Amino acid sequence: MNVINLEEFKRQRLAIFAAPEEQPAPPAYSPATAEDYARLRAAVLELHKATLGQHAKAKKFHRVTSELGDQIRRLEASCKRFDRNFRTIRINPLARSAKHLIDTMDTFLVTQSS
């Protein structure tokens, strides 16, 4: 942790709020050259190419995940149909057996009462 004394703090504070003519001059930079502009342009083009590549990868990823989502929805619908059909298959023989038992009991009761 940097600790500065009160005098240093006051000096920094005054430098911030000083009039423009009292503020220290910014450091001198060398003027940009054509070589600097060429390097900057090349860096921007590289960044643009990388961005386009990332965009293409993102589109492909989105397409693949979208197709995967569609397949999952189809699979879920298929499972629901299978479950419904399985219940129907399982229930129908039970219903037939129950009807057969009721018919047998009815005929037995009719024969006993006559």
Tab-separated table of C-alpha atoms in Angstrom:
chain	number	residue	atom	x	y	z
A	1	MET	CA	0.000	0.000	0.000
A	2	ASN	CA	1.427	3.344	-1.034
A	3	VAL	CA	1.504	5.958	1.682
A	4	ILE	CA	2.245	9.551	0.739
A	5	ASN	CA	2.758	12.438	3.069
A	6	LEU	CA	0.412	15.404	3.316
A	7	GLU	CA	2.679	17.765	1.369
A	8	GLU	CA	2.888	15.346	-1.566
A	9	PHE	CA	-0.901	14.960	-1.521
A	10	LYS	CA	-1.427	18.742	-1.556
A	11	ARG	CA	1.020	19.141	-4.447
A	12	GLN	CA	-0.771	16.455	-6.487
A	13	ARG	CA	-4.135	18.000	-5.665
A	14	LEU	CA	-2.988	21.434	-6.771
A	15	ALA	CA	-1.601	19.996	-10.004
A	16	ILE	CA	-4.996	18.493	-10.822
A	17	PHE	CA	-6.933	21.727	-10.325
A	18	ALA	CA	-4.273	24.128	-11.565
A	19	ALA	CA	-4.993	26.519	-14.412
A	20	PRO	CA	-3.975	25.216	-17.851
A	21	GLU	CA	-0.933	27.474	-18.031
A	22	GLU	CA	0.227	26.203	-14.623
A	23	GLN	CA	-0.150	22.514	-15.472
A	24	PRO	CA	2.977	20.674	-16.473
A	25	ALA	CA	3.376	20.086	-20.181
A	26	PRO	CA	2.597	16.566	-21.385
A	27	PRO	CA	5.587	14.476	-22.350
A	28	ALA	CA	6.780	14.991	-25.886
A	29	TYR	CA	5.968	12.145	-28.242
A	30	SER	CA	7.683	11.529	-31.517
A	31	PRO	CA	5.401	12.256	-34.454
A	32	ALA	CA	3.824	9.222	-36.066
A	33	THR	CA	5.565	7.973	-39.146
A	34	ALA	CA	4.265	6.134	-42.173
A	35	GLU	CA	5.801	2.979	-40.752
A	36	ASP	CA	3.751	3.401	-37.556
A	37	TYR	CA	0.569	3.823	-39.582
A	38	ALA	CA	1.403	0.742	-41.646
A	39	ARG	CA	1.960	-1.327	-38.492
A	40	LEU	CA	-1.291	-0.029	-37.004
A	41	ARG	CA	-3.207	-0.831	-40.207
A	42	ALA	CA	-1.724	-4.347	-40.316
A	43	ALA	CA	-2.696	-4.907	-36.672
A	44	VAL	CA	-6.254	-3.707	-37.366
A	45	LEU	CA	-6.531	-6.039	-40.376
A	46	GLU	CA	-5.255	-8.975	-38.298
A	47	LEU	CA	-7.809	-8.172	-35.607
A	48	HIS	CA	-10.561	-7.947	-38.226
A	49	LYS	CA	-9.601	-11.348	-39.688
A	50	ALA	CA	-9.550	-12.894	-36.223
A	51	THR	CA	-12.964	-11.387	-35.463
A	52	LEU	CA	-14.412	-12.799	-38.684
A	53	GLY	CA	-12.960	-16.212	-37.847
A	54	GLN	CA	-14.483	-16.118	-34.370
A	55	HIS	CA	-17.829	-15.054	-35.864
A	56	ALA	CA	-17.773	-17.987	-38.294
A	57	LYS	CA	-16.984	-20.389	-35.444
A	58	ALA	CA	-19.796	-18.913	-33.347
A	59	LYS	CA	-22.282	-19.315	-36.221
A	60	LYS	CA	-21.226	-22.937	-36.724
A	61	PHE	CA	-21.513	-23.622	-32.980
A	62	HIS	CA	-24.979	-22.041	-32.922
A	63	ARG	CA	-26.085	-24.129	-35.912
A	64	VAL	CA	-24.806	-27.359	-34.333
A	65	THR	CA	-26.418	-26.628	-30.958
A	66	SER	CA	-29.674	-25.685	-32.683
A	67	GLU	CA	-29.707	-28.986	-34.589
A	68	LEU	CA	-28.894	-30.828	-31.381
A	69	GLY	CA	-31.793	-29.086	-29.637
A	70	ASP	CA	-34.141	-30.116	-32.463
A	71	GLN	CA	-33.001	-33.730	-32.182
A	72	ILE	CA	-33.483	-33.685	-28.402
A	73	ARG	CA	-37.035	-32.336	-28.825
A	74	ARG	CA	-37.805	-35.067	-31.382
A	75	LEU	CA	-36.379	-37.707	-29.048
A	76	GLU	CA	-38.470	-36.413	-26.130
A	77	ALA	CA	-41.623	-36.510	-28.275
A	78	SER	CA	-40.746	-40.045	-29.379
A	79	CYS	CA	-40.249	-41.110	-25.748
A	80	LYS	CA	-43.637	-39.648	-24.815
A	81	ARG	CA	-45.306	-41.540	-27.682
A	82	PHE	CA	-43.505	-44.740	-26.689
A	83	ASP	CA	-44.582	-44.327	-23.061
A	84	ARG	CA	-48.190	-43.710	-24.094
A	85	ASN	CA	-48.174	-46.727	-26.442
A	86	PHE	CA	-46.543	-48.904	-23.784
A	87	ARG	CA	-49.240	-47.976	-21.276
A	88	THR	CA	-51.925	-48.753	-23.856
A	89	ILE	CA	-50.359	-52.133	-24.603
A	90	ARG	CA	-50.079	-52.940	-20.924
A	91	ILE	CA	-53.593	-51.786	-20.026
A	92	ASN	CA	-55.522	-53.455	-22.877
A	93	PRO	CA	-54.709	-57.062	-21.877
A	94	LEU	CA	-55.632	-56.242	-18.282
A	95	ALA	CA	-58.919	-54.760	-19.438
A	96	ARG	CA	-59.633	-57.840	-21.572
A	97	SER	CA	-58.823	-60.122	-18.660
A	98	ALA	CA	-61.088	-58.122	-16.361
A	99	LYS	CA	-63.930	-58.247	-18.886
A	100	HIS	CA	-63.445	-61.979	-19.325
A	101	LEU	CA	-63.516	-62.455	-15.539
A	102	ILE	CA	-66.695	-60.372	-15.245
A	103	ASP	CA	-68.343	-62.357	-18.043
A	104	THR	CA	-67.344	-65.629	-16.375
A	105	MET	CA	-68.707	-64.478	-13.029
A	106	ASP	CA	-71.933	-63.288	-14.657
A	107	THR	CA	-72.465	-66.623	-16.383
A	108	PHE	CA	-71.661	-68.442	-13.148
A	109	LEU	CA	-74.182	-66.328	-11.243
A	110	VAL	CA	-76.801	-66.805	-13.947
A	111	THR	CA	-76.298	-70.582	-13.905
A	112	GLN	CA	-76.488	-70.669	-10.130
A	113	SER	CA	-79.656	-68.636	-9.981
A	114	SER	CA	-81.444	-70.770	-12.544
